[in-house]
Coordinates of C-alpha atoms and ligand atoms in Angstrom, one line a residue:
M65 CA 0.0 0.0 0.0
D66 CA 2.8 2.3 1.0
K67 CA 4.6 1.5 -2.2
L68 CA 1.6 2.5 -4.3
K69 CA 1.3 5.7 -2.5
H70 CA 4.9 6.4 -3.0
L71 CA 4.7 5.7 -6.7
R72 CA 1.6 8.0 -7.0
Q73 CA 3.5 10.8 -5.2
K74 CA 6.4 10.3 -7.6
V75 CA 4.2 10.4 -10.7
S76 CA 2.3 13.5 -9.4
K77 CA 5.6 15.4 -9.4
F78 CA 5.8 14.9 -13.1
R79 CA 2.2 16.1 -13.6
M80 CA 3.1 19.5 -15.0
V81 CA 5.9 18.1 -17.3
G82 CA 3.4 15.4 -18.4
A83 CA 0.8 17.9 -19.3
V84 CA 3.2 20.0 -21.3
L85 CA 4.6 16.9 -22.9
L86 CA 1.1 15.8 -23.9
L87 CA 0.3 19.1 -25.6
L88 CA 3.6 19.2 -27.5
W89 CA 3.3 15.6 -28.5
L90 CA -0.2 16.0 -29.9
K91 CA 0.8 19.2 -31.6
T92 CA 3.8 17.5 -33.3
I93 CA 1.6 14.6 -34.5
I94 CA -1.0 17.0 -35.9
V95 CA 1.7 19.1 -37.7
M96 CA 3.3 15.9 -39.1
A97 CA 0.1 14.5 -40.4
A98 CA -1.6 17.6 -41.6
G99 CA 1.3 20.0 -42.3
F100 CA 4.1 17.7 -43.6
N101 CA 1.7 15.3 -45.3
I102 CA 3.6 12.3 -43.9
T103 CA 2.8 9.2 -46.0
I104 CA 0.9 6.7 -44.0
Q105 CA 1.0 3.3 -45.8
S106 CA 1.1 0.8 -43.0
F107 CA 0.5 0.1 -39.3
L108 CA 4.2 0.7 -38.7
D109 CA 3.8 4.2 -40.2
V110 CA 1.0 5.0 -37.7
L111 CA 3.1 3.6 -34.8
L112 CA 6.1 5.7 -35.9
L113 CA 4.0 8.8 -36.1
L114 CA 2.8 8.2 -32.6
I115 CA 6.1 7.4 -30.9
N116 CA 8.9 9.0 -32.9
S117 CA 8.7 12.5 -31.3
L118 CA 7.8 11.3 -27.8
G119 CA 11.3 10.4 -26.6
S120 CA 13.0 13.4 -28.0
L121 CA 10.3 15.7 -26.5
M122 CA 10.8 14.1 -23.1
I123 CA 14.5 14.7 -23.3
A124 CA 14.0 18.3 -24.3
L125 CA 11.6 18.9 -21.4
G126 CA 13.9 17.0 -19.1
F127 CA 16.4 19.8 -19.4
S128 CA 14.1 21.8 -17.2
F129 CA 15.0 19.6 -14.2
Y130 CA 18.5 20.6 -14.3
F131 CA 18.1 24.4 -14.0
R132 CA 17.4 24.2 -10.3
K133 CA 16.4 21.7 -7.7
R134 CA 12.8 22.4 -8.5
I135 CA 11.4 22.2 -12.0
H136 CA 11.7 25.7 -13.0
S137 CA 8.5 27.0 -14.6
F138 CA 10.5 29.5 -16.8
S139 CA 12.6 26.7 -18.3
L140 CA 9.5 24.7 -19.1
I141 CA 8.1 27.8 -20.9
M142 CA 11.4 28.2 -22.8
A143 CA 11.3 24.6 -23.9
I144 CA 7.7 25.1 -25.3
V145 CA 8.9 28.2 -27.1
I146 CA 11.9 26.6 -28.6
I147 CA 10.1 23.4 -29.6
T148 CA 7.2 25.3 -31.1
G149 CA 9.6 27.6 -32.9
V150 CA 11.4 24.7 -34.5
L151 CA 8.2 23.0 -35.5
Y152 CA 6.7 26.2 -36.9
A153 CA 9.9 27.1 -38.8
D154 CA 9.8 23.6 -40.3
L155 CA 6.2 24.0 -41.2
L156 CA 6.6 27.4 -43.0
Y157 CA 9.7 26.1 -44.8
F158 CA 7.8 22.9 -45.8
R159 CA 4.9 25.0 -47.1
F160 CA 7.1 26.7 -49.6
Y161 CA 9.8 24.1 -50.5
S162 CA 8.1 20.8 -49.5
D163 CA 11.3 20.1 -47.7
F164 CA 12.7 20.3 -44.2
V165 CA 15.1 22.9 -42.7
T166 CA 18.7 21.7 -42.5
L167 CA 21.6 23.2 -40.5
P168 CA 23.5 24.5 -43.6
I169 CA 20.4 26.3 -44.9
L170 CA 20.3 28.3 -41.7
F171 CA 23.8 29.6 -42.5
Q172 CA 22.9 30.7 -46.0
F173 CA 19.5 32.1 -45.2
K174 CA 20.3 35.4 -46.9
N175 CA 20.3 33.3 -50.1
V176 CA 17.0 31.6 -49.5
G177 CA 15.0 33.5 -52.2
G178 CA 11.7 31.8 -51.7
I179 CA 10.4 32.4 -48.3
G180 CA 12.1 35.7 -47.6
P181 CA 9.8 38.2 -49.3
S182 CA 6.6 36.3 -48.5
T183 CA 6.8 34.7 -45.1
F184 CA 3.5 36.3 -44.2
E185 CA 1.9 34.8 -47.3
L186 CA 2.9 31.3 -46.0
M187 CA 1.2 31.9 -42.7
S188 CA -2.4 31.0 -41.9
P189 CA -4.7 32.2 -39.1
W190 CA -5.0 28.5 -38.1
D191 CA -1.4 28.6 -37.2
L192 CA -2.3 30.5 -34.0
L193 CA -3.6 27.2 -32.7
L194 CA 0.0 26.0 -32.5
F195 CA 0.6 28.6 -29.8
T196 CA -2.4 27.9 -27.6
D197 CA -0.4 25.5 -25.4
L198 CA 2.1 28.2 -24.8
I199 CA -0.7 30.6 -23.6
I200 CA -2.3 27.9 -21.3
A201 CA 1.0 26.8 -19.9
G202 CA 2.2 30.4 -19.5
W203 CA -0.9 31.3 -17.6
F204 CA -0.8 28.2 -15.4
L205 CA 2.9 28.4 -14.6
K206 CA 2.7 32.1 -13.8
K207 CA 0.2 31.2 -11.1
K208 CA 2.1 28.3 -9.8
R209 CA 5.8 29.1 -10.0
K210 CA 6.9 26.6 -7.4
L211 CA 6.8 23.2 -9.0
P212 CA 7.8 20.0 -7.1
T213 CA 11.3 19.0 -6.4
I214 CA 12.6 16.0 -8.4
T215 CA 15.3 13.8 -6.9
S216 CA 18.3 12.8 -8.9
K217 CA 17.1 9.2 -8.9
D218 CA 13.7 10.3 -10.4
K219 CA 15.5 12.4 -13.0
S220 CA 17.7 9.5 -14.1
A221 CA 14.6 7.2 -14.3
Y222 CA 12.8 9.8 -16.4
L223 CA 15.7 10.2 -18.8
T224 CA 16.4 6.5 -19.1
I225 CA 12.8 6.0 -20.2
A226 CA 13.1 8.9 -22.6
F227 CA 16.3 7.6 -24.2
F228 CA 14.8 4.1 -24.4
I229 CA 11.8 5.5 -26.3
V230 CA 14.1 7.3 -28.7
L231 CA 16.1 4.0 -29.2
I232 CA 12.9 2.0 -29.8
S233 CA 11.6 4.6 -32.3
V234 CA 14.8 4.8 -34.2
A235 CA 14.9 0.9 -34.4
A236 CA 11.4 0.9 -35.6
G237 CA 12.3 3.6 -38.2
L238 CA 15.1 1.3 -39.4
V239 CA 12.7 -1.6 -39.8
R240 CA 10.6 0.7 -42.0
S241 CA 13.5 2.1 -44.0
P242 CA 16.7 0.0 -43.7
Y243 CA 18.8 2.5 -45.6
L244 CA 17.6 5.4 -43.5
F245 CA 21.0 6.7 -42.7
Q246 CA 22.7 5.9 -46.0
E247 CA 19.8 7.8 -47.6
A248 CA 20.0 10.7 -45.2
Y249 CA 19.4 13.0 -48.2
D250 CA 15.8 11.7 -48.3
R251 CA 14.6 14.0 -45.6
E252 CA 11.0 13.1 -46.1
Q253 CA 11.9 9.5 -45.3
M254 CA 14.0 10.6 -42.3
V255 CA 11.2 12.7 -40.8
T256 CA 8.6 10.0 -41.4
A257 CA 10.8 7.4 -39.8
I258 CA 12.4 9.2 -36.8
G259 CA 10.3 12.3 -36.4
P260 CA 11.3 16.0 -36.8
Y261 CA 13.3 16.4 -33.6
N262 CA 15.5 13.3 -33.9
Y263 CA 16.0 14.3 -37.6
H264 CA 17.3 17.7 -36.6
V265 CA 19.7 16.2 -34.0
F266 CA 20.9 13.8 -36.6
D267 CA 21.3 16.5 -39.2
I268 CA 23.4 18.6 -36.9
G269 CA 25.6 15.6 -36.0
Y270 CA 26.0 14.6 -39.7
V271 CA 26.9 18.1 -40.9
L272 CA 29.5 18.5 -38.1
G273 CA 30.8 14.9 -38.8
V274 CA 31.4 15.3 -42.5
N275 CA 33.6 18.3 -41.9
L276 CA 36.2 15.8 -40.7
N277 CA 36.2 13.8 -44.0
P278 CA 39.0 15.7 -45.8
L279 CA 41.3 14.9 -42.9
I280 CA 40.8 11.1 -43.1
A281 CA 40.4 10.8 -46.9
S282 CA 43.2 9.3 -49.1
K283 CA 43.9 8.7 -52.8
T284 CA 42.5 5.2 -52.5
D285 CA 39.1 6.7 -51.8
T286 CA 39.0 7.8 -55.4
D287 CA 39.2 4.2 -56.7
S288 CA 35.6 3.3 -56.6
P289 CA 34.1 6.5 -58.0
V290 CA 36.8 6.6 -60.7
N291 CA 36.0 3.0 -61.7
Y292 CA 32.3 3.6 -61.6
T293 CA 32.3 6.8 -63.7
K294 CA 34.9 5.3 -66.2
S295 CA 32.6 2.4 -66.8
K296 CA 29.7 4.7 -67.9
K297 CA 28.4 3.9 -71.4
N298 CA 29.4 6.9 -73.5
D299 CA 28.5 6.3 -77.1
Q300 CA 29.7 8.7 -79.7
S301 CA 27.4 10.3 -82.3
D302 CA 28.0 12.1 -85.6
L303 CA 27.6 15.4 -83.7
F304 CA 30.9 14.9 -82.0
G305 CA 33.1 17.9 -82.4
I306 CA 30.6 19.9 -84.6
A307 CA 31.2 23.0 -82.4
E308 CA 35.0 22.5 -81.9
G309 CA 36.7 25.7 -81.0
K310 CA 33.5 27.7 -80.8
N311 CA 32.6 30.1 -78.0
V312 CA 30.2 28.7 -75.5
I313 CA 27.4 31.0 -74.3
L314 CA 25.3 29.5 -71.5
I315 CA 22.1 31.3 -70.5
S316 CA 20.8 30.3 -67.1
M317 CA 17.1 31.2 -67.3
E318 CA 15.9 32.0 -63.8
S319 CA 13.0 29.8 -62.6
T320 CA 12.0 28.9 -66.1
Q321 CA 10.0 25.7 -66.4
N322 CA 9.4 23.8 -69.6
F323 CA 5.7 24.2 -69.6
V324 CA 6.0 27.8 -70.8
I325 CA 7.5 26.7 -74.1
N326 CA 4.8 26.7 -76.8
N327 CA 2.1 27.7 -74.4
K328 CA -0.2 30.7 -74.5
V329 CA -2.0 33.0 -72.2
D330 CA -5.0 34.9 -73.6
G331 CA -4.0 33.7 -77.1
K332 CA -0.5 35.1 -76.8
D333 CA 2.7 33.1 -76.7
I334 CA 4.5 33.1 -73.3
T335 CA 7.9 32.6 -75.0
P336 CA 7.6 33.6 -78.6
F337 CA 11.4 33.9 -79.1
L338 CA 12.2 30.6 -77.4
N339 CA 9.5 28.9 -79.4
S340 CA 11.1 30.1 -82.6
L341 CA 14.6 29.1 -81.3
V342 CA 13.6 25.5 -80.5
E343 CA 12.6 25.1 -84.2
D344 CA 16.1 25.8 -85.1
S345 CA 18.0 24.0 -82.3
F346 CA 18.4 20.8 -80.4
Y347 CA 15.6 21.1 -78.0
F348 CA 15.5 18.6 -75.1
D349 CA 12.0 18.6 -73.8
Q350 CA 12.3 16.0 -71.0
I351 CA 15.0 17.5 -68.9
Y352 CA 14.5 17.5 -65.1
D353 CA 15.5 20.0 -62.5
Q354 CA 18.0 18.2 -60.2
T355 CA 18.8 21.1 -57.9
A356 CA 18.3 21.0 -54.1
Q357 CA 18.6 23.7 -51.5
G358 CA 21.3 25.6 -53.5
K359 CA 18.9 26.5 -56.3
T360 CA 20.6 28.5 -59.0
S361 CA 24.0 27.7 -57.6
D362 CA 23.3 23.9 -57.7
S363 CA 22.4 24.1 -61.4
E364 CA 25.7 26.0 -62.0
F365 CA 27.6 23.4 -60.0
M366 CA 26.2 20.5 -61.9
I367 CA 26.9 22.0 -65.3
D368 CA 30.4 23.0 -64.4
T369 CA 31.5 19.9 -62.5
G370 CA 29.1 17.0 -63.4
L371 CA 28.7 16.2 -59.7
Y372 CA 25.4 16.2 -57.8
P373 CA 24.7 19.1 -55.6
L374 CA 24.7 18.4 -51.8
A375 CA 21.5 17.2 -50.2
S376 CA 21.5 20.1 -47.8
G377 CA 22.8 23.6 -48.4
S378 CA 24.7 24.8 -51.4
V379 CA 28.2 23.4 -52.3
F380 CA 29.1 27.0 -53.3
V381 CA 28.6 28.0 -49.7
R382 CA 29.8 24.8 -47.9
K383 CA 32.8 23.6 -49.9
P384 CA 34.3 26.5 -51.9
E385 CA 37.8 25.6 -50.8
N386 CA 37.7 22.2 -52.5
T387 CA 39.6 21.3 -55.6
F388 CA 37.3 20.9 -58.7
K389 CA 37.9 19.8 -62.2
S390 CA 35.4 22.1 -63.8
M391 CA 34.5 23.2 -67.4
P392 CA 36.7 26.3 -67.2
H393 CA 39.6 24.0 -66.1
I394 CA 39.1 21.5 -68.9
L395 CA 38.6 24.0 -71.6
K396 CA 41.5 26.2 -70.5
K397 CA 43.9 23.2 -70.5
K398 CA 42.8 22.0 -73.9
D399 CA 42.1 25.0 -76.0
D400 CA 42.9 27.9 -73.8
Y401 CA 39.4 29.1 -73.5
Y402 CA 38.8 32.3 -71.5
S403 CA 36.0 31.8 -69.0
A404 CA 33.6 34.3 -67.4
V405 CA 30.2 34.6 -65.6
F406 CA 27.9 37.5 -66.0
H407 CA 25.3 38.1 -63.3
G408 CA 23.8 41.4 -62.1
N409 CA 23.4 40.5 -58.4
E410 CA 25.9 41.0 -55.6
A411 CA 29.1 39.0 -56.1
S412 CA 28.8 37.4 -52.7
F413 CA 25.3 36.0 -53.3
W414 CA 25.6 32.2 -53.1
N415 CA 29.3 32.8 -52.3
R416 CA 29.9 33.1 -56.1
D417 CA 32.9 35.4 -55.8
I418 CA 34.9 32.8 -53.9
M419 CA 33.5 29.7 -55.6
Y420 CA 34.1 30.9 -59.1
E421 CA 37.8 31.1 -58.3
S422 CA 37.8 27.4 -57.3
L423 CA 35.9 26.6 -60.5
G424 CA 38.6 28.3 -62.5
Y425 CA 36.8 31.3 -63.9
D426 CA 39.0 34.1 -65.2
R427 CA 36.4 36.8 -64.6
F428 CA 33.1 37.4 -62.8
Y429 CA 31.1 40.4 -63.9
S430 CA 28.8 41.1 -61.0
K431 CA 26.6 43.9 -59.7
K432 CA 29.5 46.3 -59.3
D433 CA 30.3 46.0 -63.0
Y434 CA 26.8 47.1 -64.1
E435 CA 25.1 50.4 -63.9
V436 CA 22.3 49.5 -61.6
T437 CA 19.7 52.2 -60.9
E438 CA 16.3 52.1 -59.3
E439 CA 14.7 52.6 -62.7
N440 CA 16.5 49.6 -64.3
S441 CA 15.9 47.2 -61.4
V442 CA 13.1 45.1 -60.1
N443 CA 12.9 42.5 -57.3
Y444 CA 16.5 41.1 -56.9
G445 CA 18.2 43.7 -59.0
I446 CA 19.0 44.8 -62.6
K447 CA 16.4 43.7 -65.1
D448 CA 17.3 41.2 -67.8
L449 CA 17.2 43.7 -70.7
P450 CA 19.7 46.2 -69.3
F451 CA 21.7 43.3 -68.0
F452 CA 22.2 41.7 -71.4
T453 CA 22.8 45.1 -73.1
Q454 CA 25.5 46.0 -70.6
S455 CA 27.0 42.5 -70.7
V456 CA 27.5 42.6 -74.5
S457 CA 29.8 45.7 -74.1
Y458 CA 32.1 43.5 -72.0
L459 CA 31.6 40.3 -74.0
K460 CA 32.7 41.8 -77.3
D461 CA 36.2 42.5 -75.8
L462 CA 36.7 39.1 -74.3
P463 CA 39.5 36.9 -75.7
Q464 CA 38.0 34.1 -77.9
P465 CA 37.2 31.3 -77.7
F466 CA 35.3 31.9 -74.4
Y467 CA 33.2 29.8 -72.1
T468 CA 30.6 32.1 -70.5
R469 CA 27.4 31.9 -68.5
F470 CA 24.8 34.6 -68.3
I471 CA 22.5 34.3 -65.3
T472 CA 19.1 36.1 -65.7
L473 CA 17.3 37.4 -62.7
T474 CA 14.0 39.1 -63.5
N475 CA 11.9 35.9 -63.5
H476 CA 12.5 35.3 -59.8
F477 CA 9.9 34.6 -57.1
P478 CA 7.7 36.5 -56.3
F479 CA 7.7 37.5 -60.0
L480 CA 7.4 41.3 -59.9
L481 CA 7.4 43.5 -62.9
E482 CA 6.2 47.1 -63.7
E483 CA 3.3 47.4 -66.0
E484 CA 5.2 48.9 -68.9
D485 CA 7.4 45.7 -69.0
Q486 CA 4.5 43.3 -69.0
L487 CA 4.3 42.3 -72.7
I488 CA 1.4 39.9 -72.2
P489 CA -1.6 40.1 -69.8
Q490 CA -1.3 38.3 -66.5
A491 CA -2.9 34.8 -66.4
E492 CA -6.3 34.5 -64.8
T493 CA -5.9 31.5 -62.5
E494 CA -6.7 31.4 -58.8
V495 CA -3.0 31.7 -58.0
D496 CA -1.6 35.2 -58.3
V497 CA 2.0 33.9 -58.2
V498 CA 1.3 31.9 -61.4
N499 CA -0.6 34.8 -63.0
R500 CA 2.5 37.1 -62.5
Y501 CA 4.9 34.4 -63.5
V502 CA 3.9 34.3 -67.1
T503 CA 4.6 38.0 -67.5
T504 CA 8.1 37.8 -66.1
V505 CA 8.9 34.8 -68.3
R506 CA 7.6 36.7 -71.3
Y507 CA 9.9 39.6 -70.3
E508 CA 12.9 37.3 -70.0
D509 CA 12.1 35.8 -73.4
D510 CA 12.2 39.3 -75.0
A511 CA 15.4 40.1 -73.2
I512 CA 17.1 37.0 -74.6
K513 CA 15.8 37.8 -78.1
R514 CA 17.5 41.2 -78.0
F515 CA 20.6 39.6 -76.6
F516 CA 20.8 37.3 -79.7
E517 CA 20.2 40.4 -82.0
K518 CA 23.1 42.2 -80.3
L519 CA 25.4 39.2 -80.6
K520 CA 24.6 39.1 -84.3
D521 CA 25.4 42.8 -84.6
Q522 CA 28.7 42.3 -82.9
G523 CA 29.7 39.3 -85.1
I524 CA 29.8 37.0 -82.1
Y525 CA 26.8 34.9 -83.0
D526 CA 28.3 32.8 -85.8
D527 CA 31.3 31.7 -83.8
S528 CA 29.3 30.6 -80.8
I529 CA 27.1 27.8 -79.5
F530 CA 24.2 28.6 -77.2
V531 CA 23.0 26.5 -74.3
L532 CA 19.8 27.9 -72.7
Y533 CA 18.4 26.1 -69.7
G534 CA 15.9 26.7 -66.9
D535 CA 17.8 26.6 -63.7
H536 CA 15.0 25.1 -61.5
Y537 CA 11.3 25.3 -60.9
G538 CA 9.8 28.7 -60.4
I539 CA 6.4 27.6 -59.2
S540 CA 6.8 25.6 -56.0
E541 CA 4.4 22.8 -55.2
K542 CA 2.3 25.1 -53.0
Y543 CA 1.4 27.2 -56.1
E544 CA 1.2 24.4 -58.6
P545 CA -2.6 24.3 -58.6
G546 CA -2.4 27.5 -60.6
V547 CA -0.3 25.9 -63.3
F548 CA -2.6 22.9 -63.5
E549 CA -5.5 25.3 -63.9
L550 CA -3.6 27.2 -66.6
L551 CA -2.7 24.1 -68.5
G552 CA -6.0 22.2 -67.9
M553 CA -4.1 19.4 -66.2
E554 CA -5.1 17.3 -63.2
D555 CA -3.1 17.6 -60.0
T556 CA -1.5 14.1 -59.9
P557 CA 2.0 12.9 -58.8
L558 CA 2.9 12.3 -62.4
N559 CA 1.8 15.7 -63.6
H560 CA 3.7 17.2 -60.7
L561 CA 6.8 15.4 -62.0
Q562 CA 6.2 16.8 -65.4
L563 CA 6.3 20.3 -64.0
Q564 CA 9.8 19.6 -62.8
Q565 CA 11.0 19.7 -66.4
V566 CA 13.1 22.6 -67.4
P567 CA 13.8 23.6 -71.0
L568 CA 17.2 22.8 -72.5
I569 CA 17.9 24.4 -75.9
I570 CA 21.3 23.9 -77.6
H571 CA 21.6 26.2 -80.5
V572 CA 24.4 25.7 -83.0
P573 CA 24.3 28.4 -85.7
G574 CA 24.1 26.7 -89.1
V575 CA 23.0 23.4 -87.7
K576 CA 19.3 22.4 -88.1
G577 CA 18.7 20.6 -84.8
K578 CA 15.7 18.7 -83.7
T579 CA 13.5 18.0 -80.7
I580 CA 14.9 15.2 -78.6
S581 CA 12.5 13.6 -76.2
S582 CA 14.7 11.2 -74.2
I583 CA 14.9 11.9 -70.5
G584 CA 17.8 13.6 -68.9
G585 CA 18.8 16.0 -66.2
E586 CA 20.9 19.1 -65.6
I587 CA 23.9 16.9 -64.7
D588 CA 23.9 15.7 -68.3
I589 CA 24.5 19.2 -69.8
R590 CA 28.3 19.1 -69.3
P591 CA 29.1 15.9 -71.2
T592 CA 26.7 17.0 -73.9
I593 CA 28.6 20.3 -74.4
L594 CA 31.9 18.6 -74.3
H595 CA 30.7 16.1 -76.9
L596 CA 29.8 19.0 -79.3
L597 CA 33.1 20.6 -78.6
G598 CA 34.9 17.4 -79.5
K599 CA 36.3 16.6 -76.1
K600 CA 36.5 13.0 -75.1
S601 CA 38.4 13.4 -71.9
G602 CA 37.4 15.1 -68.7
E603 CA 34.5 13.0 -67.8
N604 CA 36.0 10.9 -65.1
L605 CA 34.6 11.5 -61.7
S606 CA 31.5 13.1 -63.1
F607 CA 28.1 11.6 -63.3
G608 CA 26.5 13.0 -66.4
H609 CA 25.7 11.3 -69.7
N610 CA 25.9 12.8 -73.2
L611 CA 22.2 13.6 -73.9
F612 CA 22.5 12.7 -77.6
T613 CA 23.2 9.1 -76.7
R614 CA 21.9 8.8 -73.2
V615 CA 20.7 5.3 -72.2
P616 CA 17.0 5.7 -71.6
N617 CA 16.7 3.4 -68.6
H618 CA 19.4 5.1 -66.6
P619 CA 17.6 7.0 -63.9
V620 CA 17.6 10.8 -63.7
I621 CA 18.3 11.1 -60.1
F622 CA 16.9 13.8 -57.8
R623 CA 18.7 14.9 -54.7
D624 CA 16.1 13.5 -52.3
G625 CA 16.7 10.0 -53.7
G626 CA 13.7 10.1 -56.0
F627 CA 14.2 9.5 -59.7
V628 CA 12.6 9.0 -63.1
T629 CA 13.4 6.4 -65.7
E630 CA 11.7 5.8 -69.0
K631 CA 9.2 3.5 -67.3
Y632 CA 9.1 4.5 -63.6
M633 CA 9.1 7.4 -61.3
Y634 CA 10.0 7.2 -57.6
K635 CA 8.8 10.0 -55.4
D636 CA 8.2 10.2 -51.7
N637 CA 9.1 6.6 -51.4
I638 CA 6.4 5.4 -53.8
C639 CA 7.2 3.7 -57.0
Y640 CA 4.9 4.7 -60.0
N641 CA 4.5 3.4 -63.5
R642 CA 4.9 6.4 -65.6
K643 CA 2.6 5.2 -68.3
S644 CA -0.4 4.5 -66.0
G645 CA 0.5 7.0 -63.4
Q646 CA -0.4 4.4 -60.8
P647 CA 1.7 3.2 -57.9
V648 CA 3.3 -0.2 -58.5
L649 CA 5.1 -2.7 -56.2
G650 CA 8.1 -1.0 -54.7
N651 CA 10.6 -3.7 -55.8
Q652 CA 10.2 -2.6 -59.5
C653 CA 12.0 0.6 -58.5
N654 CA 14.6 -1.1 -56.4
P655 CA 17.4 -1.5 -59.0
Y656 CA 17.2 2.2 -59.8
K657 CA 17.0 3.1 -56.2
E658 CA 20.3 1.3 -55.8
I659 CA 21.9 3.3 -58.6
A660 CA 20.6 6.5 -57.0
R661 CA 22.0 5.6 -53.7
K662 CA 25.4 4.7 -55.2
E663 CA 25.8 7.8 -57.4
L664 CA 24.6 10.2 -54.7
G665 CA 26.8 8.5 -52.1
M666 CA 29.9 8.7 -54.4
S667 CA 29.2 12.3 -55.4
D668 CA 28.9 13.2 -51.7
D669 CA 32.1 11.3 -50.9
I670 CA 33.9 13.3 -53.5
I671 CA 32.7 16.6 -52.2
Y672 CA 32.9 16.0 -48.5
G673 CA 36.3 14.3 -48.8
D674 CA 37.6 16.8 -51.3
L675 CA 38.7 13.8 -53.3
L676 CA 39.5 15.6 -56.6
R677 CA 42.6 17.0 -55.0
F678 CA 44.2 13.6 -55.3
L679 CA 43.8 13.4 -59.1
E680 CA 45.8 16.5 -60.0
Ligands
GP9_776 C1 20.5 35.3 -57.3 C2 19.9 34.4 -58.3 C3 18.7 33.7 -57.7 O1 21.8 35.8 -57.6 O2 20.8 33.5 -58.8 O3 19.0 32.7 -56.9 P1 18.0 31.5 -56.5 O4 17.1 32.0 -55.4 O5 17.2 31.2 -57.7 O6 18.9 30.4 -56.2
MN777 MN1 17.4 30.5 -59.7

C-alpha cells in the first residue's frame, strides 16, 4: 500500500511536465500528419507517427529539471517556445519548399530566395492554434511558480525512459527504412521514420561529422568513383566535335519551367522567341530539375562539375575551398578558353565570388560591373534587358574562344514587374504567383531575343554555340494548382513530376537541330557540351551522360533519392509506373534506387572528402 502511495507521489511530481509533454506531443503529431503530409501506408507508419517524437520531447523537457532543484517554470516555458519555434519554422519552410530545414540552410538564409519576401503569405490564421499551449502553460505556470522537487534518482529514471523510447523509435524507423542513414538525403523518409526532432539532431551531427572527412580521406578513396564513372556507357554520335573551338554561351534562365514553351496566355505566346529558337536548335523537352537547396548555384555546380549538388545547403557555400575539375579548367587546358560569368546580383550571393575562383573562372562580372539604378531594377536587381545590353559591351572585348554563363534574374519569385514591362496580360488563375509568373517569363524571353540580336550585330553569334536552360522550378508545389489550372491538367503525382521539367535548348548556328525527347537532367549538360566541342576526356569522376546518346533506362536522379526512368518514377518513397501514373510494387524501382544511392553517395564522398585534389 505504501509503495503504491509512494509511486503515486512520484508520478504526481511529473504532472506538470506530463501535461506540457502531452500538448507538445499532440501538436507535433498534428503538424506531421496535416502539415508535412507524412505518408501513412502501414500500421508501422502509424506507430512511428505516434512514438517518434515522444522520446525526444521528453528529453527536451527533461532539461528543465537541471536548472534548479525544482522544475523551473520558466525553463518549461522556454522549452515550449523553442520546440514550437522549430516546429513552426519547419512548417513554414515545408509549405514553400516541400522540404525540411537543414543546418547548412540556416547559414545561408540570406540566399533563400523563396520564403524571404513572402513569409507572411505562407502563414495561416489557423497557425495560431499552434501557440495555444504556450498561452495555457504560461498562464498556469505564472500562477504556480513553485513546482515540485525532483530527486536525482527520479531524473535518471525519467531520462532512461526517454532515451529508451528514442532508441525504440529509431529501431522501428530502421525496420521501415533499412537504408535510412545511407539515404539521409531523403529528408521526407527521415522525418517520417524518426520524427522531426530526432531528424534535426541527426542533421546537426551529420553536418559536423562530414567536416572531418577531408582529414581522413586518401587517394584510394577515389578508386571506386573513378572506376564507376569510367565504366559509364558513353556512345559517340556524328555530332561529336561539330562545335569544336567555338565560343560557348550558356544562358541560365531563372526559374524557367518547360511548360511555358509553346504555351499561350490569352491567345498570346508566353515565350515567342524561345518557341522560334527551338525550331532551329536541339531542344531537349524532357530534362528534369535536379537542384536542391542551393537552387541556381546547384544548377551552375552540376553544369560545371558534373557532380550532384549536396542534399543540404549549397556546395558553393559549404565547400568553396575544394579542388574541382570544372568546365573552365578542362577548356582552358585543352584549347585555352577564356571563362567568365555575368550576373547582375551581388558578387557574394551564393558565395559566387569565392566559388568561381575554385571553379577556375577568369572573370566574374557582378553587380559592381553594371550600372544599376532604381529605374532599371526590379525585385532582386537589374532587369534582364539592361543586364544583357551592358553585358555585351564586356563580352565583345573578351579573348576568344570563351566559355561564358549569363544568369538572368527578373523571372524570380515573387515575379514582380512594372506594368510597362508586361508584354502579355497576367494569367487568370486562382493563384496570383502563377498569374504574374507568365509575364516575367515573357519579359525574360524578350530580353534573350534582344541579346541574340546584339550578338549578331557584334559578329559573335556565328562563332558561338548557345546553351539555354531553366535553372530550376519557379512555381513551388504550393502554387502548382495555378499551373494545373492554366494548362488544364489534373493535380497528380505524375503531372507534378512533369512540372519539374526545365527547358534545355542547344543552338548551334548553321545546324538544323531537332527536338529530342529522351529523358535527362541538368547533370547531363556538361558531357553534352563537351561532346559537341569534341572533347573525349574530362568525364572521369563526373556523373552526367551525353544527352545525344543517353541510355533511356538510366535514372535521372533527384537529390532526395527520387528518380525518373523511361518506365518508372519514384517519389516520396512510392514507385509509380509512368505510363499508367499508378503506384506499383516498390521492388520494381529497387534496381534504380540502388543506382541512385550509389551515385549520390559517391558524389557526396567526392565533395565531403575533397577527393578531386588527389587526381591532379
Ligand atoms: C541570385 C539568383 C537567384 O543571384 O541566382 O538565386 P535563386 O534564389 O534562384 O537560387
Ligand atoms: Mn534560380
